[in-house]
PDB file of C-alpha atoms and ligand atoms in Angstrom:
ATOM      1  CA  GLU A   1      21.222 -24.526   0.670  1.00 58.00           C
ATOM      2  CA  LYS A   2      18.901 -24.627   3.688  1.00 69.00           C
ATOM      3  CA  GLU A   3      16.323 -21.831   4.156  1.00 79.00           C
ATOM      4  CA  ARG A   4      16.134 -20.140   7.454  1.00 95.00           C
ATOM      5  CA  ALA A   5      12.987 -18.455   8.837  1.00 98.00           C
ATOM      6  CA  PHE A   6      11.535 -16.773  11.896  1.00 98.00           C
ATOM      7  CA  ILE A   7       8.022 -17.673  12.654  1.00 98.00           C
ATOM      8  CA  GLU A   8       5.991 -16.221  15.305  1.00 98.00           C
ATOM      9  CA  TRP A   9       3.319 -18.767  16.562  1.00 97.00           C
ATOM     10  CA  TYR A  10      -0.124 -17.515  17.456  1.00 96.00           C
ATOM     11  CA  PRO A  11      -2.686 -19.537  19.347  1.00 96.00           C
ATOM     12  CA  ARG A  12      -3.922 -22.663  17.614  1.00 97.00           C
ATOM     13  CA  GLY A  13      -0.716 -22.922  15.494  1.00 98.00           C
ATOM     14  CA  TYR A  14      -1.304 -19.843  13.282  1.00 98.00           C
ATOM     15  CA  GLY A  15       2.024 -18.642  12.227  1.00 98.00           C
ATOM     16  CA  VAL A  16       3.507 -15.304  10.765  1.00 98.00           C
ATOM     17  CA  GLY A  17       6.894 -15.706   9.368  1.00 98.00           C
ATOM     18  CA  PHE A  18       9.855 -14.091   7.376  1.00 98.00           C
ATOM     19  CA  LYS A  19      12.801 -15.673   5.658  1.00 98.00           C
ATOM     20  CA  VAL A  20      15.898 -14.540   7.585  1.00 98.00           C
ATOM     21  CA  LYS A  21      19.545 -14.021   6.507  1.00 98.00           C
ATOM     22  CA  GLU A  22      21.009 -14.139   9.931  1.00 97.00           C
ATOM     23  CA  ARG A  23      20.400 -13.332  13.531  1.00 97.00           C
ATOM     24  CA  LEU A  24      22.173 -10.177  14.311  1.00 97.00           C
ATOM     25  CA  PHE A  25      21.643 -10.094  18.233  1.00 95.00           C
ATOM     26  CA  GLU A  26      20.091 -12.029  21.026  1.00 97.00           C
ATOM     27  CA  THR A  27      20.013 -11.419  24.682  1.00 98.00           C
ATOM     28  CA  GLN A  28      17.919 -11.886  27.757  1.00 98.00           C
ATOM     29  CA  THR A  29      17.109  -8.551  29.108  1.00 97.00           C
ATOM     30  CA  LYS A  30      15.786  -7.757  32.660  1.00 96.00           C
ATOM     31  CA  TYR A  31      12.226  -7.897  31.352  1.00 94.00           C
ATOM     32  CA  GLN A  32      12.196 -10.383  28.149  1.00 95.00           C
ATOM     33  CA  ARG A  33      14.079 -12.173  25.497  1.00 96.00           C
ATOM     34  CA  LEU A  34      15.190  -9.812  22.712  1.00 98.00           C
ATOM     35  CA  GLU A  35      16.261 -10.945  19.303  1.00 98.00           C
ATOM     36  CA  LEU A  36      17.202  -9.157  16.067  1.00 98.00           C
ATOM     37  CA  TYR A  37      17.207 -10.636  12.647  1.00 98.00           C
ATOM     38  CA  GLU A  38      18.042  -9.544   9.162  1.00 98.00           C
ATOM     39  CA  THR A  39      15.205 -10.600   6.957  1.00 98.00           C
ATOM     40  CA  GLU A  40      15.364 -11.317   3.263  1.00 98.00           C
ATOM     41  CA  GLY A  41      13.103  -8.435   1.986  1.00 98.00           C
ATOM     42  CA  PHE A  42      11.691  -6.534   5.008  1.00 98.00           C
ATOM     43  CA  GLY A  43      14.949  -5.132   6.634  1.00 98.00           C
ATOM     44  CA  LYS A  44      15.471  -5.821  10.334  1.00 98.00           C
ATOM     45  CA  LEU A  45      13.102  -7.790  12.514  1.00 98.00           C
ATOM     46  CA  LEU A  46      12.773  -7.205  16.185  1.00 98.00           C
ATOM     47  CA  VAL A  47      11.389  -9.719  18.265  1.00 98.00           C
ATOM     48  CA  LEU A  48      10.462  -9.747  22.017  1.00 97.00           C
ATOM     49  CA  ASP A  49       9.580 -13.028  23.727  1.00 96.00           C
ATOM     50  CA  GLY A  50       9.064 -14.674  20.501  1.00 96.00           C
ATOM     51  CA  THR A  51       6.586 -12.014  19.232  1.00 97.00           C
ATOM     52  CA  VAL A  52       7.174  -9.703  16.319  1.00 98.00           C
ATOM     53  CA  GLN A  53       7.572  -6.064  17.372  1.00 98.00           C
ATOM     54  CA  LEU A  54       8.417  -4.678  13.924  1.00 98.00           C
ATOM     55  CA  VAL A  55      10.022  -5.149  10.517  1.00 98.00           C
ATOM     56  CA  GLU A  56      11.566  -2.044   9.109  1.00 98.00           C
ATOM     57  CA  VAL A  57       9.995  -2.262   5.726  1.00 98.00           C
ATOM     58  CA  GLY A  58       6.347  -1.579   6.647  1.00 97.00           C
ATOM     59  CA  GLU A  59       6.556  -0.546  10.225  1.00 98.00           C
ATOM     60  CA  GLU A  60       4.572   2.487   9.226  1.00 98.00           C
ATOM     61  CA  SER A  61       1.558   0.291   8.671  1.00 98.00           C
ATOM     62  CA  TYR A  62       1.325  -0.016  12.508  1.00 98.00           C
ATOM     63  CA  HIS A  63       2.753   3.395  13.593  1.00 98.00           C
ATOM     64  CA  GLU A  64       0.519   5.462  11.372  1.00 98.00           C
ATOM     65  CA  PRO A  65      -2.802   4.100  12.373  1.00 98.00           C
ATOM     66  CA  LEU A  66      -1.639   3.960  16.136  1.00 99.00           C
ATOM     67  CA  VAL A  67      -0.754   7.790  16.096  1.00 99.00           C
ATOM     68  CA  HIS A  68      -2.411   9.897  13.558  1.00 99.00           C
ATOM     69  CA  PRO A  69      -6.213   9.090  13.877  1.00 99.00           C
ATOM     70  CA  VAL A  70      -6.115  10.249  17.665  1.00 99.00           C
ATOM     71  CA  MET A  71      -3.595  13.130  16.914  1.00 99.00           C
ATOM     72  CA  LEU A  72      -5.722  14.440  14.076  1.00 99.00           C
ATOM     73  CA  ALA A  73      -9.124  13.955  16.045  1.00 98.00           C
ATOM     74  CA  HIS A  74      -7.828  15.898  18.981  1.00 98.00           C
ATOM     75  CA  PRO A  75      -8.260  19.717  18.287  1.00 98.00           C
ATOM     76  CA  ASN A  76      -4.777  20.709  19.731  1.00 98.00           C
ATOM     77  CA  PRO A  77      -2.634  17.931  21.010  1.00 98.00           C
ATOM     78  CA  ARG A  78       0.236  19.685  22.971  1.00 98.00           C
ATOM     79  CA  ARG A  79       1.212  17.215  25.581  1.00 98.00           C
ATOM     80  CA  VAL A  80       1.644  13.463  24.456  1.00 99.00           C
ATOM     81  CA  LEU A  81       2.433  10.454  26.665  1.00 99.00           C
ATOM     82  CA  ILE A  82       3.629   7.276  24.913  1.00 98.00           C
ATOM     83  CA  ILE A  83       3.962   4.115  27.095  1.00 98.00           C
ATOM     84  CA  GLY A  84       6.327   1.466  25.621  1.00 98.00           C
ATOM     85  CA  GLY A  85       7.369   1.902  21.911  1.00 98.00           C
ATOM     86  CA  GLY A  86      11.079   1.615  22.734  1.00 98.00           C
ATOM     87  CA  ASP A  87      11.997   1.403  19.020  1.00 98.00           C
ATOM     88  CA  GLY A  88      11.030   5.031  18.623  1.00 98.00           C
ATOM     89  CA  GLY A  89       8.563   4.645  15.745  1.00 98.00           C
ATOM     90  CA  THR A  90       5.556   5.905  17.730  1.00 98.00           C
ATOM     91  CA  LEU A  91       7.639   8.995  19.200  1.00 98.00           C
ATOM     92  CA  ARG A  92       8.772   9.807  15.640  1.00 98.00           C
ATOM     93  CA  GLU A  93       5.181   9.976  14.245  1.00 98.00           C
ATOM     94  CA  VAL A  94       3.966  11.776  17.270  1.00 98.00           C
ATOM     95  CA  LEU A  95       6.608  14.498  16.812  1.00 98.00           C
ATOM     96  CA  ARG A  96       5.592  15.059  13.172  1.00 98.00           C
ATOM     97  CA  HIS A  97       2.704  17.072  14.605  1.00 98.00           C
ATOM     98  CA  ASP A  98       3.819  20.755  15.138  1.00 97.00           C
ATOM     99  CA  THR A  99       1.036  21.221  17.675  1.00 98.00           C
ATOM    100  CA  VAL A 100       3.276  18.950  20.097  1.00 98.00           C
ATOM    101  CA  GLU A 101       5.187  20.798  22.767  1.00 98.00           C
ATOM    102  CA  ARG A 102       6.202  17.766  24.612  1.00 98.00           C
ATOM    103  CA  ALA A 103       6.248  14.093  24.062  1.00 99.00           C
ATOM    104  CA  THR A 104       7.019  11.982  27.086  1.00 98.00           C
ATOM    105  CA  MET A 105       7.960   8.294  26.428  1.00 98.00           C
ATOM    106  CA  VAL A 106       8.041   5.743  29.299  1.00 98.00           C
ATOM    107  CA  GLU A 107       9.649   2.545  28.199  1.00 98.00           C
ATOM    108  CA  ILE A 108      10.349  -0.173  30.742  1.00 96.00           C
ATOM    109  CA  ASP A 109      13.098  -1.922  28.971  1.00 96.00           C
ATOM    110  CA  GLU A 110      16.363   0.190  28.227  1.00 98.00           C
ATOM    111  CA  MET A 111      17.753  -2.531  26.067  1.00 98.00           C
ATOM    112  CA  VAL A 112      14.946  -2.278  23.514  1.00 98.00           C
ATOM    113  CA  ILE A 113      15.914   1.526  23.097  1.00 98.00           C
ATOM    114  CA  GLU A 114      19.578   0.830  22.935  1.00 98.00           C
ATOM    115  CA  VAL A 115      19.364  -2.193  20.425  1.00 98.00           C
ATOM    116  CA  SER A 116      16.984  -0.112  18.220  1.00 98.00           C
ATOM    117  CA  LYS A 117      19.345   2.954  18.235  1.00 97.00           C
ATOM    118  CA  ILE A 118      22.414   0.749  17.372  1.00 97.00           C
ATOM    119  CA  TYR A 119      20.965  -1.481  14.798  1.00 97.00           C
ATOM    120  CA  MET A 120      17.999   0.293  13.174  1.00 97.00           C
ATOM    121  CA  ASN A 121      16.952   3.815  12.417  1.00 92.00           C
ATOM    122  CA  VAL A 122      13.290   3.621  13.144  1.00 98.00           C
ATOM    123  CA  ALA A 123      13.365   6.684  15.336  1.00 98.00           C
ATOM    124  CA  ARG A 124      14.909   8.887  12.732  1.00 97.00           C
ATOM    125  CA  GLY A 125      16.182  11.526  15.305  1.00 97.00           C
ATOM    126  CA  ALA A 126      13.102  11.449  17.349  1.00 98.00           C
ATOM    127  CA  PHE A 127      15.073  10.600  20.684  1.00 98.00           C
ATOM    128  CA  GLU A 128      17.043  13.771  20.032  1.00 98.00           C
ATOM    129  CA  ASP A 129      14.188  16.167  19.425  1.00 98.00           C
ATOM    130  CA  PRO A 130      14.003  18.879  22.132  1.00 98.00           C
ATOM    131  CA  ARG A 131      10.545  18.114  22.600  1.00 98.00           C
ATOM    132  CA  THR A 132      11.247  14.598  23.676  1.00 98.00           C
ATOM    133  CA  GLU A 133      11.364  13.602  27.287  1.00 98.00           C
ATOM    134  CA  LEU A 134      12.616   9.909  27.691  1.00 98.00           C
ATOM    135  CA  ILE A 135      11.926   8.033  30.876  1.00 98.00           C
ATOM    136  CA  VAL A 136      13.157   4.478  31.435  1.00 98.00           C
ATOM    137  CA  GLY A 137      10.566   3.077  33.765  1.00 97.00           C
ATOM    138  CA  ASP A 138       7.287   1.181  34.430  1.00 96.00           C
ATOM    139  CA  GLY A 139       4.393   3.035  32.585  1.00 96.00           C
ATOM    140  CA  VAL A 140       1.753   1.934  35.309  1.00 96.00           C
ATOM    141  CA  GLU A 141       3.794   3.372  38.097  1.00 97.00           C
ATOM    142  CA  TYR A 142       4.468   6.516  36.116  1.00 97.00           C
ATOM    143  CA  LEU A 143       0.905   7.128  35.148  1.00 96.00           C
ATOM    144  CA  ARG A 144      -0.198   6.283  38.816  1.00 96.00           C
ATOM    145  CA  GLU A 145       2.403   8.921  40.397  1.00 97.00           C
ATOM    146  CA  THR A 146       2.925  11.692  37.699  1.00 98.00           C
ATOM    147  CA  ASP A 147       1.480  15.128  38.440  1.00 98.00           C
ATOM    148  CA  GLU A 148       1.458  15.810  34.697  1.00 98.00           C
ATOM    149  CA  SER A 149      -1.558  15.802  32.544  1.00 98.00           C
ATOM    150  CA  PHE A 150      -1.994  15.010  28.849  1.00 99.00           C
ATOM    151  CA  ASP A 151      -4.081  15.650  25.729  1.00 99.00           C
ATOM    152  CA  VAL A 152      -3.240  12.263  24.253  1.00 99.00           C
ATOM    153  CA  ILE A 153      -1.964   8.961  25.859  1.00 99.00           C
ATOM    154  CA  ILE A 154      -0.659   6.236  23.395  1.00 98.00           C
ATOM    155  CA  VAL A 155       0.053   2.704  24.582  1.00 98.00           C
ATOM    156  CA  ASP A 156       2.473   0.916  22.302  1.00 98.00           C
ATOM    157  CA  SER A 157       3.021  -2.226  24.255  1.00 96.00           C
ATOM    158  CA  THR A 158       3.610  -5.802  23.657  1.00 94.00           C
ATOM    159  CA  ASP A 159       0.491  -8.073  23.725  1.00 90.00           C
ATOM    160  CA  PRO A 160      -2.358  -8.258  26.345  1.00 79.00           C
ATOM    161  CA  VAL A 161      -1.068 -11.371  27.593  1.00 73.00           C
ATOM    162  CA  GLY A 162       2.124 -11.700  29.702  1.00 71.00           C
ATOM    163  CA  PRO A 163       4.061  -8.856  31.071  1.00 72.00           C
ATOM    164  CA  ALA A 164       2.022  -6.026  29.391  1.00 88.00           C
ATOM    165  CA  LYS A 165      -1.294  -7.443  30.920  1.00 89.00           C
ATOM    166  CA  LEU A 166      -1.520  -4.688  33.509  1.00 93.00           C
ATOM    167  CA  LEU A 167      -1.664  -2.180  30.805  1.00 96.00           C
ATOM    168  CA  PHE A 168      -4.979  -3.659  29.705  1.00 96.00           C
ATOM    169  CA  SER A 169      -6.597  -3.444  33.246  1.00 96.00           C
ATOM    170  CA  GLU A 170      -9.547  -1.293  34.462  1.00 97.00           C
ATOM    171  CA  GLU A 171      -7.473   0.345  37.104  1.00 97.00           C
ATOM    172  CA  PHE A 172      -4.805   1.332  34.588  1.00 97.00           C
ATOM    173  CA  TYR A 173      -7.512   2.827  32.409  1.00 98.00           C
ATOM    174  CA  ARG A 174      -8.731   4.810  35.429  1.00 98.00           C
ATOM    175  CA  SER A 175      -5.415   6.368  36.009  1.00 98.00           C
ATOM    176  CA  ALA A 176      -5.058   7.212  32.403  1.00 98.00           C
ATOM    177  CA  TYR A 177      -8.457   8.840  32.368  1.00 98.00           C
ATOM    178  CA  GLU A 178      -7.516  10.877  35.320  1.00 98.00           C
ATOM    179  CA  LYS A 179      -4.292  12.070  33.823  1.00 98.00           C
ATOM    180  CA  LEU A 180      -5.991  13.154  30.454  1.00 98.00           C
ATOM    181  CA  ASN A 181      -6.943  16.735  30.118  1.00 98.00           C
ATOM    182  CA  GLU A 182     -10.518  17.978  30.118  1.00 98.00           C
ATOM    183  CA  LYS A 183     -10.656  16.876  26.408  1.00 98.00           C
ATOM    184  CA  GLY A 184      -8.239  13.885  25.738  1.00 98.00           C
ATOM    185  CA  LEU A 185      -7.766  10.801  23.848  1.00 99.00           C
ATOM    186  CA  TYR A 186      -6.321   7.386  24.774  1.00 99.00           C
ATOM    187  CA  ILE A 187      -5.365   4.719  22.237  1.00 98.00           C
ATOM    188  CA  THR A 188      -3.786   1.320  22.741  1.00 98.00           C
ATOM    189  CA  GLN A 189      -2.990  -1.488  20.340  1.00 97.00           C
ATOM    190  CA  ALA A 190      -5.228  -4.461  21.324  1.00 96.00           C
ATOM    191  CA  GLY A 191      -4.005  -7.473  19.487  1.00 96.00           C
ATOM    192  CA  SER A 192      -4.949  -9.617  16.689  1.00 96.00           C
ATOM    193  CA  VAL A 193      -8.681  -9.380  15.766  1.00 97.00           C
ATOM    194  CA  TYR A 194      -8.958 -12.989  14.696  1.00 97.00           C
ATOM    195  CA  LEU A 195      -6.411 -14.577  17.276  1.00 96.00           C
ATOM    196  CA  PHE A 196      -6.856 -12.399  20.417  1.00 95.00           C
ATOM    197  CA  THR A 197     -10.625 -11.763  20.091  1.00 95.00           C
ATOM    198  CA  ASN A 198     -11.280 -12.519  23.856  1.00 95.00           C
ATOM    199  CA  GLU A 199      -8.406 -10.187  24.980  1.00 94.00           C
ATOM    200  CA  LEU A 200      -9.761  -7.579  22.544  1.00 95.00           C
ATOM    201  CA  LEU A 201     -13.307  -7.943  24.083  1.00 96.00           C
ATOM    202  CA  ASP A 202     -12.108  -7.872  27.801  1.00 96.00           C
ATOM    203  CA  ALA A 203     -10.122  -4.676  27.189  1.00 97.00           C
ATOM    204  CA  TYR A 204     -13.100  -2.983  25.340  1.00 97.00           C
ATOM    205  CA  ARG A 205     -15.437  -3.830  28.109  1.00 97.00           C
ATOM    206  CA  ALA A 206     -12.954  -2.590  30.692  1.00 98.00           C
ATOM    207  CA  MET A 207     -12.459   0.762  28.692  1.00 98.00           C
ATOM    208  CA  LYS A 208     -16.206   1.154  28.546  1.00 98.00           C
ATOM    209  CA  ARG A 209     -16.459   1.242  32.350  1.00 98.00           C
ATOM    210  CA  VAL A 210     -13.909   4.014  32.374  1.00 98.00           C
ATOM    211  CA  PHE A 211     -13.963   6.384  29.367  1.00 98.00           C
ATOM    212  CA  ASP A 212     -16.898   8.555  28.247  1.00 98.00           C
ATOM    213  CA  ARG A 213     -16.897   6.792  24.758  1.00 98.00           C
ATOM    214  CA  VAL A 214     -14.899   3.847  23.399  1.00 98.00           C
ATOM    215  CA  TYR A 215     -14.288   3.219  19.731  1.00 98.00           C
ATOM    216  CA  TYR A 216     -12.538   0.124  18.154  1.00 97.00           C
ATOM    217  CA  PHE A 217     -10.827   0.083  14.867  1.00 98.00           C
ATOM    218  CA  SER A 218      -8.581  -2.447  12.793  1.00 98.00           C
ATOM    219  CA  PHE A 219      -5.854  -2.189  10.254  1.00 98.00           C
ATOM    220  CA  PRO A 220      -3.814  -4.533   8.438  1.00 98.00           C
ATOM    221  CA  VAL A 221      -0.171  -4.451   9.897  1.00 98.00           C
ATOM    222  CA  ILE A 222       2.807  -5.884   8.012  1.00 98.00           C
ATOM    223  CA  GLY A 223       4.325  -8.352  10.381  1.00 98.00           C
ATOM    224  CA  TYR A 224       1.507  -9.031  12.552  1.00 98.00           C
ATOM    225  CA  ALA A 225      -1.474 -11.374  12.279  1.00 98.00           C
ATOM    226  CA  SER A 226      -3.843  -9.134  10.649  1.00 97.00           C
ATOM    227  CA  PRO A 227      -6.179  -7.320  10.838  1.00 97.00           C
ATOM    228  CA  TRP A 228      -4.694  -5.884  14.222  1.00 98.00           C
ATOM    229  CA  SER A 229      -7.108  -4.052  16.603  1.00 97.00           C
ATOM    230  CA  PHE A 230      -6.842  -0.697  18.259  1.00 98.00           C
ATOM    231  CA  LEU A 231      -8.949   0.708  21.040  1.00 98.00           C
ATOM    232  CA  VAL A 232      -9.714   4.453  21.654  1.00 98.00           C
ATOM    233  CA  GLY A 233     -11.076   6.021  24.750  1.00 98.00           C
ATOM    234  CA  VAL A 234     -12.404   9.485  24.779  1.00 99.00           C
ATOM    235  CA  LYS A 235     -12.634  11.950  27.488  1.00 98.00           C
ATOM    236  CA  GLY A 236     -14.689  14.947  27.140  1.00 98.00           C
ATOM    237  CA  GLU A 237     -16.221  16.619  23.812  1.00 98.00           C
ATOM    238  CA  ILE A 238     -14.163  15.082  20.998  1.00 98.00           C
ATOM    239  CA  ASP A 239     -15.503  13.238  17.972  1.00 98.00           C
ATOM    240  CA  PHE A 240     -13.262  10.510  16.981  1.00 98.00           C
ATOM    241  CA  MET A 241     -15.182  10.067  13.887  1.00 98.00           C
ATOM    242  CA  LYS A 242     -13.791  13.320  12.565  1.00 98.00           C
ATOM    243  CA  VAL A 243     -10.239  14.211  11.717  1.00 98.00           C
ATOM    244  CA  ASP A 244      -8.495  17.451  10.749  1.00 98.00           C
ATOM    245  CA  LEU A 245      -7.723  17.237   7.022  1.00 98.00           C
ATOM    246  CA  GLU A 246      -5.913  20.278   6.745  1.00 98.00           C
ATOM    247  CA  ARG A 247      -3.303  19.167   9.301  1.00 98.00           C
ATOM    248  CA  ALA A 248      -3.418  15.669   7.860  1.00 98.00           C
ATOM    249  CA  LYS A 249      -2.262  17.178   4.432  1.00 97.00           C
ATOM    250  CA  LYS A 250       1.146  18.082   5.925  1.00 95.00           C
ATOM    251  CA  LEU A 251       1.862  14.596   7.006  1.00 97.00           C
ATOM    252  CA  ASP A 252       2.446  12.921   3.750  1.00 93.00           C
ATOM    253  CA  LEU A 253       1.000   9.546   5.057  1.00 98.00           C
ATOM    254  CA  TYR A 254       1.464   6.316   3.378  1.00 98.00           C
ATOM    255  CA  TYR A 255      -0.932   3.660   4.979  1.00 98.00           C
ATOM    256  CA  TYR A 256      -3.546   5.577   6.986  1.00 98.00           C
ATOM    257  CA  ASP A 257      -5.902   7.612   4.818  1.00 98.00           C
ATOM    258  CA  PRO A 258      -7.453  10.295   6.826  1.00 98.00           C
ATOM    259  CA  GLU A 259      -9.674  11.180   3.922  1.00 98.00           C
ATOM    260  CA  ARG A 260     -11.088   7.699   4.337  1.00 98.00           C
ATOM    261  CA  HIS A 261     -11.081   7.715   8.088  1.00 98.00           C
ATOM    262  CA  GLU A 262     -14.360   5.920   8.279  1.00 98.00           C
ATOM    263  CA  THR A 263     -12.818   2.818   6.578  1.00 97.00           C
ATOM    264  CA  LEU A 264     -10.789   2.235   9.905  1.00 98.00           C
ATOM    265  CA  PHE A 265     -13.995   1.076  11.572  1.00 97.00           C
ATOM    266  CA  GLN A 266     -14.141  -2.080   9.399  1.00 91.00           C
ATOM    267  CA  MET A 267     -14.539  -5.164  11.645  1.00 93.00           C
ATOM    268  CA  PRO A 268     -15.618  -8.710  10.714  1.00 96.00           C
ATOM    269  CA  LYS A 269     -19.274  -9.032  11.654  1.00 96.00           C
ATOM    270  CA  TYR A 270     -18.836 -11.529  14.473  1.00 96.00           C
ATOM    271  CA  VAL A 271     -16.645  -9.107  16.280  1.00 95.00           C
ATOM    272  CA  ARG A 272     -18.955  -6.232  15.942  1.00 92.00           C
ATOM    273  CA  ASP A 273     -21.818  -8.344  17.188  1.00 94.00           C
ATOM    274  CA  LEU A 274     -19.719  -9.177  20.186  1.00 93.00           C
ATOM    275  CA  LEU A 275     -18.485  -5.650  21.001  1.00 89.00           C
TER     276      LEU A 275
HETATM  277  N1  AG3 B 301       4.144  -2.962  19.390  1.00 62.73           N
HETATM  278  C1  AG3 B 301       4.001  -4.242  19.461  1.00 62.73           C
HETATM  279  C2  AG3 B 301       2.620  -4.701  19.190  1.00 62.73           C
HETATM  280  C3  AG3 B 301       2.321  -6.117  19.624  1.00 62.73           C
HETATM  281  C4  AG3 B 301       2.782  -7.240  18.415  1.00 62.73           C
HETATM  282  N2  AG3 B 301       2.283  -8.393  18.977  1.00 62.73           N
HETATM  283  C5  AG3 B 301       2.543  -9.452  18.229  1.00 62.73           C
HETATM  284  N3  AG3 B 301       3.263  -9.481  17.105  1.00 62.73           N
HETATM  285  N4  AG3 B 301       2.090 -10.632  18.826  1.00 62.73           N
HETATM  286  C6  AG3 B 301       5.473  -2.380  19.749  1.00 62.73           C
HETATM  287  C7  AG3 B 301       6.373  -2.415  18.604  1.00 62.73           C
HETATM  288  C8  AG3 B 301       6.053  -1.059  17.626  1.00 62.73           C
HETATM  289  N5  AG3 B 301       6.600   0.155  18.204  1.00 62.73           N
END
């Protein structure tokens, strides 16, 4: 019996793959090629333009470090903006913080939201939460044009190559900085530490030109070429090295360990030397 697999190919022929039982769905959306698989041991696998967005089993290893470090470092995050994140995992984690009054999510591709709702349950009710404001649209335009301001902005995009490239530009960071309140935090996923080192460096340097302070950290994510990088931009008086452990206790986390927050900042030496 022949074995089937989905493999995501990174630069220089580095692959990350899963054994799959079947392809459940495939379509070309207005923006990208969307595929959904049933894997052997990790639940459903969502793929956009050949890149793994998530596997159901272990998706928290991405959504927890993307959301909770910034939410717990901010003293009182009430208004949160999410750009991308159509599967709803980021939104779900944001809404677990009871300081949140409104979470606005701007996803460009409605098909990602629909397919995630029909085939998976990553959002676990987050789209129906009364605090959720869901906008199908272009995050770059939204941020440029909105009159709203935010405590935390989270960019849960595809890679810093291709369609999401604008989300890693200095111009975009400037409009994010402007729309942050006096004290605000910005976080973006920034790609594979080993395989997208140059993209990580470019994004870091551009963020340094805009934010008051910039931090980088990495986390091993199930399904991606780990370690995976995250970049944090700070506006105003916030210390990203400290998180609120009282609020953290209520979250019942599985991957990100707020009591060992400092371990996030682990980076291969050559990367630290470059940054
Ligand atoms: N975030 C996807 C991160 C990029 C993955 N890149 C890759 N596999 N090359 C969106 C999905 C999670 N909400």
